[in-house]
Short mmCIF file of C-alpha atoms in Angstrom, two decimals:
data_model
loop_
_atom_site.label_atom_id
_atom_site.label_comp_id
_atom_site.label_asym_id
_atom_site.label_seq_id
_atom_site.Cartn_x
_atom_site.Cartn_y
_atom_site.Cartn_z
CA UNK V 1 -2.06 38.46 13.08
CA UNK V 2 -4.49 41.22 14.11
CA UNK V 3 -4.21 40.09 17.75
CA UNK V 4 -0.41 40.21 17.61
CA UNK V 5 -0.49 43.69 16.06
CA UNK V 6 -2.90 45.02 18.72
CA UNK V 7 -0.90 43.55 21.64
CA UNK V 8 2.45 44.75 20.26
CA UNK V 9 1.12 48.20 19.31
CA UNK V 10 2.15 47.97 15.66
CA UNK V 11 0.38 47.63 12.30
CA UNK V 12 -0.77 44.33 10.87
CA UNK V 13 1.51 44.94 7.88
CA UNK V 14 4.52 45.27 10.15
CA UNK V 15 3.63 41.98 11.87
CA UNK V 16 3.44 40.37 8.42
CA UNK V 17 6.90 41.69 7.57
CA UNK V 18 8.37 40.36 10.82
CA UNK V 19 6.80 36.89 10.49
CA UNK V 20 7.97 36.58 6.87
CA UNK V 21 11.49 37.80 7.69
CA UNK V 22 11.22 40.85 5.45
CA UNK V 23 12.99 44.16 6.22
CA UNK V 24 10.96 47.12 7.50
CA UNK V 25 10.99 46.70 11.29
CA UNK V 26 13.66 47.76 13.77
CA UNK V 27 15.35 45.16 15.97
CA UNK V 28 13.44 46.17 19.10
CA UNK V 29 10.10 46.09 17.26
CA UNK V 30 10.94 42.72 15.70
CA UNK V 31 11.80 41.28 19.12
CA UNK V 32 8.56 42.60 20.66
CA UNK V 33 6.42 41.21 17.84
CA UNK V 34 8.04 37.77 18.10
CA UNK V 35 7.59 37.71 21.89
CA UNK V 36 3.90 38.62 21.59
CA UNK V 37 3.43 36.02 18.85
CA UNK V 38 4.97 33.38 21.12
CA UNK V 39 2.75 34.42 24.05
CA UNK V 40 -0.39 34.18 21.91
CA UNK V 41 0.69 30.93 20.27
CA UNK V 42 0.54 32.49 16.81
CA UNK V 43 2.02 30.55 13.90
CA UNK V 44 1.94 31.70 10.27
CA UNK V 45 -0.58 29.80 8.14
CA UNK V 46 1.62 28.47 5.36
CA UNK V 47 -1.35 26.90 3.60
CA UNK V 48 -3.13 30.26 3.41
CA UNK V 49 0.00 31.88 2.03
CA UNK V 50 0.30 29.31 -0.70
CA UNK V 51 -3.37 29.59 -1.60
CA UNK V 52 -2.95 33.35 -1.91
CA UNK V 53 -0.34 32.61 -4.55
CA UNK V 54 -2.63 30.15 -6.30
CA UNK V 55 -0.83 27.05 -4.94
CA UNK V 56 -1.45 24.74 -2.00
CA UNK V 57 1.67 22.56 -2.42
CA UNK V 58 -0.30 19.76 -0.80
CA UNK V 59 -0.46 16.14 -1.96
CA UNK V 60 -3.50 14.16 -0.95
CA UNK V 61 -2.90 10.47 -0.30
CA UNK V 62 -5.76 7.98 -0.42
CA UNK V 63 -5.30 4.81 1.61
CA UNK V 64 -7.34 1.88 2.87
CA UNK V 65 -7.05 1.75 6.67
CA UNK V 66 -7.43 -2.04 6.58
CA UNK V 67 -4.32 -2.64 4.45
CA UNK V 68 -1.05 -2.55 6.47
CA UNK V 69 1.08 -2.41 3.31
CA UNK V 70 -0.45 0.95 2.42
CA UNK V 71 0.57 2.28 5.82
CA UNK V 72 4.13 1.27 4.97
CA UNK V 73 3.87 3.30 1.76
CA UNK V 74 2.57 6.37 3.60
CA UNK V 75 5.48 6.18 6.05
CA UNK V 76 7.86 6.61 3.13
CA UNK V 77 5.75 9.16 1.22
CA UNK V 78 5.94 11.71 4.05
CA UNK V 79 9.73 12.34 4.03
CA UNK V 80 9.93 12.26 0.22
CA UNK V 81 7.17 14.87 -0.09
CA UNK V 82 8.74 17.03 2.62
CA UNK V 83 12.09 17.01 0.81
CA UNK V 84 10.30 18.21 -2.32
CA UNK V 85 8.62 21.06 -0.41
CA UNK V 86 5.12 19.56 -0.25
CA UNK V 87 2.72 18.82 2.59
CA UNK V 88 0.78 15.53 2.77
CA UNK V 89 -2.91 15.20 3.60
CA UNK V 90 -4.22 11.69 4.28
CA UNK V 91 -7.76 10.60 3.53
CA UNK V 92 -8.86 7.03 4.20
CA UNK V 93 -11.51 4.75 2.85
CA UNK V 94 -12.98 2.57 5.58
CA UNK V 95 -16.18 0.78 6.51
CA UNK V 96 -18.82 3.49 6.39
CA UNK V 97 -16.70 5.84 4.26
CA UNK V 98 -16.31 4.96 0.61
CA UNK V 99 -13.40 5.80 -1.65
CA UNK V 100 -15.17 8.56 -3.57
CA UNK V 101 -15.95 10.38 -0.31
CA UNK V 102 -12.30 10.11 0.71
CA UNK V 103 -11.09 11.50 -2.63
CA UNK V 104 -13.62 14.33 -2.73
CA UNK V 105 -12.55 15.33 0.78
CA UNK V 106 -8.96 15.77 -0.40
CA UNK V 107 -10.10 17.90 -3.33
CA UNK V 108 -12.23 20.06 -1.03
CA UNK V 109 -9.08 20.71 1.01
CA UNK V 110 -7.40 22.03 -2.16
CA UNK V 111 -4.93 19.20 -2.69
CA UNK V 112 -3.12 19.90 -5.97
CA UNK V 113 -1.99 16.33 -6.46
CA UNK V 114 -3.58 13.02 -5.54
CA UNK V 115 -1.64 9.83 -4.85
CA UNK V 116 -4.15 6.99 -4.86
CA UNK V 117 -2.91 3.80 -3.19
CA UNK V 118 -4.63 0.80 -4.77
CA UNK V 119 -7.86 2.60 -5.74
CA UNK V 120 -10.93 0.48 -6.39
CA UNK V 121 -12.84 3.18 -8.27
CA UNK V 122 -13.72 2.59 -11.90
CA UNK V 123 -11.82 4.01 -14.83
CA UNK V 124 -14.58 6.51 -15.65
CA UNK V 125 -14.37 8.22 -12.26
CA UNK V 126 -10.58 8.24 -12.31
CA UNK V 127 -10.65 9.78 -15.80
CA UNK V 128 -12.85 12.59 -14.45
CA UNK V 129 -10.27 13.31 -11.74
CA UNK V 130 -7.68 14.14 -14.37
CA UNK V 131 -9.39 17.47 -15.01
CA UNK V 132 -9.42 18.37 -11.32
CA UNK V 133 -5.96 17.46 -10.04
CA UNK V 134 -2.69 15.76 -10.89
CA UNK V 135 -3.29 12.04 -10.23
CA UNK V 136 -0.82 9.23 -9.56
CA UNK V 137 -2.13 5.68 -9.16
CA UNK V 138 -0.04 3.24 -7.09
CA UNK V 139 -0.38 -0.54 -7.17
CA UNK V 140 -3.07 -0.92 -9.80
CA UNK V 141 -2.57 -1.66 -13.50
CA UNK V 142 -4.38 0.95 -15.60
CA UNK V 143 -4.99 1.47 -19.29
CA UNK V 144 -2.92 4.25 -20.93
CA UNK V 145 -3.97 7.60 -19.48
CA UNK V 146 -2.78 11.11 -18.86
CA UNK V 147 -1.99 10.33 -15.23
CA UNK V 148 1.04 8.44 -13.95
CA UNK V 149 1.10 4.94 -12.52
CA UNK V 150 3.65 3.02 -10.47
CA UNK V 151 3.20 -0.62 -9.48
CA UNK V 152 5.01 -3.83 -8.67
CA UNK V 153 5.66 -6.52 -11.27
CA UNK V 154 3.13 -8.90 -9.73
CA UNK V 155 3.74 -11.52 -12.40
CA UNK V 156 7.41 -11.66 -11.41
CA UNK V 157 6.64 -11.91 -7.69
CA UNK V 158 4.22 -14.80 -8.21
CA UNK V 159 6.57 -16.57 -10.60
CA UNK V 160 9.35 -16.36 -7.99
CA UNK V 161 6.96 -17.90 -5.46
CA UNK V 162 5.93 -20.80 -7.70
CA UNK V 163 9.56 -21.47 -8.65
CA UNK V 164 10.55 -21.51 -4.98
CA UNK V 165 7.83 -23.98 -4.06
CA UNK V 166 8.43 -26.20 -7.09
CA UNK V 167 12.11 -26.29 -6.16
CA UNK V 168 11.09 -27.67 -2.77
CA UNK V 169 9.22 -30.51 -4.46
CA UNK V 170 5.72 -29.04 -4.33
CA UNK V 171 3.31 -29.87 -7.12
CA UNK V 172 -0.16 -29.42 -5.61
CA UNK V 173 0.03 -25.67 -5.14
CA UNK V 174 -3.21 -23.72 -4.69
CA UNK V 175 -3.78 -19.97 -4.87
CA UNK V 176 -6.25 -17.86 -2.88
CA UNK V 177 -7.44 -15.02 -5.09
CA UNK V 178 -8.07 -11.46 -4.00
CA UNK V 179 -11.38 -10.75 -5.71
CA UNK V 180 -11.50 -7.19 -7.03
CA UNK V 181 -8.63 -6.01 -4.81
CA UNK V 182 -5.82 -4.08 -6.58
CA UNK V 183 -3.35 -6.46 -8.19
CA UNK V 184 -5.47 -9.54 -7.46
CA UNK V 185 -6.30 -10.38 -11.08
CA UNK V 186 -2.68 -9.99 -12.16
CA UNK V 187 -1.49 -12.28 -9.35
CA UNK V 188 -4.05 -14.97 -10.18
CA UNK V 189 -3.19 -14.84 -13.89
CA UNK V 190 0.51 -15.03 -13.08
CA UNK V 191 -0.07 -18.06 -10.83
CA UNK V 192 -1.89 -19.96 -13.59
CA UNK V 193 0.80 -19.08 -16.14
CA UNK V 194 3.66 -20.05 -13.81
CA UNK V 195 2.06 -23.41 -12.95
CA UNK V 196 1.61 -24.18 -16.64
CA UNK V 197 5.21 -23.23 -17.39
CA UNK V 198 6.29 -25.69 -14.70
CA UNK V 199 4.15 -28.47 -16.19
CA UNK V 200 1.77 -28.33 -13.24
CA UNK V 201 -1.40 -27.28 -15.08
CA UNK V 202 -3.37 -30.25 -13.72
CA UNK V 203 -2.87 -28.96 -10.16
CA UNK V 204 -4.01 -25.39 -10.83
CA UNK V 205 -6.71 -24.17 -8.46
CA UNK V 206 -7.71 -20.60 -7.65
CA UNK V 207 -9.88 -20.39 -4.54
CA UNK V 208 -12.02 -17.22 -4.57
CA UNK V 209 -11.10 -14.87 -1.76
CA UNK V 210 -10.20 -11.35 -0.71
CA UNK V 211 -7.13 -9.60 0.69
CA UNK V 212 -8.36 -10.14 4.27
CA UNK V 213 -7.69 -12.48 7.19
CA UNK V 214 -11.30 -13.69 7.04
CA UNK V 215 -10.83 -14.82 3.45
CA UNK V 216 -7.75 -16.81 4.46
CA UNK V 217 -9.66 -18.46 7.30
CA UNK V 218 -12.54 -19.34 4.95
CA UNK V 219 -10.19 -20.81 2.34
CA UNK V 220 -8.48 -22.90 5.02
CA UNK V 221 -11.79 -24.27 6.28
CA UNK V 222 -12.87 -25.08 2.73
CA UNK V 223 -9.72 -27.13 2.08
CA UNK V 224 -9.99 -28.85 5.44
CA UNK V 225 -13.64 -29.75 4.84
CA UNK V 226 -12.68 -31.30 1.51
CA UNK V 227 -10.36 -33.66 3.38
CA UNK V 228 -7.42 -33.34 0.97
CA UNK V 229 -4.94 -30.52 1.49
CA UNK V 230 -2.52 -29.13 -1.08
CA UNK V 231 1.14 -29.21 -0.13
CA UNK V 232 1.46 -25.46 -0.60
CA UNK V 233 -0.73 -22.35 -0.88
CA UNK V 234 0.00 -18.95 -2.41
CA UNK V 235 -2.17 -16.43 -0.57
CA UNK V 236 -3.33 -13.24 -2.26
CA UNK V 237 -1.50 -11.10 0.31
CA UNK V 238 -0.03 -11.31 3.82
CA UNK V 239 -3.34 -10.71 5.58
CA UNK V 240 -4.92 -13.61 3.72
CA UNK V 241 -1.88 -15.78 4.49
CA UNK V 242 -2.21 -15.03 8.21
CA UNK V 243 -5.87 -16.04 8.21
CA UNK V 244 -5.01 -19.27 6.40
CA UNK V 245 -2.20 -20.11 8.84
CA UNK V 246 -4.53 -19.51 11.78
CA UNK V 247 -7.17 -21.80 10.28
CA UNK V 248 -4.65 -24.58 9.64
CA UNK V 249 -3.07 -24.22 13.08
CA UNK V 250 -6.45 -24.57 14.83
CA UNK V 251 -6.99 -27.82 12.91
CA UNK V 252 -3.62 -29.24 13.99
CA UNK V 253 -2.02 -28.80 10.54
CA UNK V 254 1.62 -27.77 10.81
CA UNK V 255 3.08 -24.97 8.67
CA UNK V 256 5.37 -25.73 6.87
CA UNK V 257 5.77 -29.48 7.57
CA UNK V 258 2.25 -30.26 6.36
CA UNK V 259 1.45 -27.23 4.20
CA UNK V 260 3.75 -24.44 3.04
CA UNK V 261 2.31 -20.92 2.87
CA UNK V 262 3.50 -17.89 0.88
CA UNK V 263 2.14 -14.35 1.27
CA UNK V 264 2.53 -11.14 -0.68
CA UNK V 265 3.58 -7.61 0.47
CA UNK V 266 6.10 -8.36 3.26
CA UNK V 267 4.15 -6.25 5.75
CA UNK V 268 5.65 -5.68 9.20
CA UNK V 269 3.77 -8.57 10.82
CA UNK V 270 5.35 -11.04 8.38
CA UNK V 271 8.71 -10.45 10.11
CA UNK V 272 7.54 -11.58 13.54
CA UNK V 273 9.19 -14.78 14.74
CA UNK V 274 5.88 -16.50 15.49
CA UNK V 275 4.69 -15.73 11.94
CA UNK V 276 7.99 -15.98 10.00
CA UNK V 277 6.13 -15.70 6.70
CA UNK V 278 7.74 -16.38 3.34
CA UNK V 279 6.38 -13.54 1.22
CA UNK V 280 6.95 -11.31 -1.78
CA UNK V 281 8.48 -7.99 -0.76
CA UNK V 282 7.22 -5.01 -2.70
CA UNK V 283 9.84 -2.24 -2.90
CA UNK V 284 8.16 0.37 -0.70
CA UNK V 285 10.92 2.95 -1.21
CA UNK V 286 10.78 2.79 -5.00
CA UNK V 287 6.99 2.81 -5.13
CA UNK V 288 6.66 5.79 -2.77
CA UNK V 289 9.52 7.80 -4.24
CA UNK V 290 8.28 7.37 -7.80
CA UNK V 291 4.72 8.30 -6.79
CA UNK V 292 5.81 11.58 -5.18
CA UNK V 293 8.30 12.37 -7.95
CA UNK V 294 5.63 11.88 -10.62
CA UNK V 295 3.15 14.12 -8.81
CA UNK V 296 5.69 16.89 -8.22
CA UNK V 297 7.00 16.70 -11.80
CA UNK V 298 3.52 17.08 -13.26
CA UNK V 299 2.67 19.94 -10.88
CA UNK V 300 5.83 21.80 -11.82
CA UNK V 301 5.52 21.06 -15.53
CA UNK V 302 2.02 20.35 -16.83
CA UNK V 303 3.42 19.39 -20.25
CA UNK V 304 5.29 16.37 -18.84
CA UNK V 305 4.27 13.06 -20.39
CA UNK V 306 2.51 10.40 -18.32
CA UNK V 307 4.70 7.58 -17.07
CA UNK V 308 4.04 3.96 -16.10
CA UNK V 309 6.80 2.47 -13.94
CA UNK V 310 6.91 -1.19 -12.94
CA UNK V 311 9.06 -1.99 -9.89
CA UNK V 312 10.58 -5.45 -9.44
CA UNK V 313 9.56 -7.28 -6.22
CA UNK V 314 11.64 -9.92 -4.42
CA UNK V 315 10.70 -13.17 -2.69
CA UNK V 316 11.80 -13.24 0.97
CA UNK V 317 12.16 -16.82 2.17
CA UNK V 318 11.38 -17.43 5.83
CA UNK V 319 10.04 -20.30 7.92
CA UNK V 320 6.55 -20.79 6.49
CA UNK V 321 7.82 -22.80 3.51
CA UNK V 322 9.65 -26.13 3.47
CA UNK V 323 9.92 -29.29 1.46
CA UNK V 324 6.74 -30.98 0.27
CA UNK V 325 5.43 -33.51 2.79
CA UNK V 326 6.48 -37.13 2.45
CA UNK V 327 4.13 -40.00 1.57
CA UNK V 328 4.21 -41.12 5.21
CA UNK V 329 3.28 -37.66 6.47
CA UNK V 330 0.62 -37.47 3.74
CA UNK V 331 -1.12 -40.56 5.13
CA UNK V 332 -0.94 -39.29 8.71
CA UNK V 333 -2.22 -35.86 7.71
CA UNK V 334 -5.13 -37.30 5.76
CA UNK V 335 -6.24 -39.35 8.78
CA UNK V 336 -5.94 -36.33 11.04
CA UNK V 337 -7.94 -34.11 8.73
CA UNK V 338 -10.66 -36.70 8.23
CA UNK V 339 -10.93 -37.35 11.97
CA UNK V 340 -11.19 -33.70 13.02
#
């Protein structure tokens, strides 16, 4: 602003008036100031203005760069925040950069509100954040707190999956867990409950895993090495399902004629024709819109009560699931697996 004032031959205060659209400068002066500003590439620092008023109007969003579903959420968060008059600052956890570092970075950049997508941090640390910013947790069940939460009804999504597979004649249905990943425990518990409700308790098996392709590959190899494959597998998420499908394909096992596979998230790659993954679609729009709305509401009214919203997911049936294999195909598959 000082540079613009010096080049235009006016005071810094007059430049401020012109850039903010306030009266006080003649038309010729206003035109000259704007021309000089354009020549110098000057743009008003909206963040500095807000900080001068005690507000940053910035929402920090934590995401895991290795989870495509979280990228889908961010894509929707941006326009919702913009419509509410807020900027978005992303900070990612990644190999070599832990979640606490990512969160502290957002706070150091004066983010008023934090939207944490599937945080892995413990309750104690999250409780401490409540005194430093407005916090909204997305995709992770939390105990009652003063911050808001929004998540999918994972039990419903898994139950829809088990019902779909059971309706296709599947009984030996395994599940690949997600370890400590957000939502993993709820999905595993829902799988066990749904199998029992269907009278399939004797076939319950949760294979330890993670929400990664490598975990899906490892689970596939484990089942292949055992020599007896289930007729269907519920993967912890789409990434895990993709790894499993790759492992089975390399062993000559056909999906879905030999083994049906169901994912969770309905990430963009699940739509591809070569993948064609049956999966549980989380409602990205509802999750993102509620997260931003909660943050804005609490920032505008610090007396607002905390809210926990559960959004209903929906099973999307595609080509990776089919009827349970016949006895004839069972015999052929067993020979093929044993001979590999």
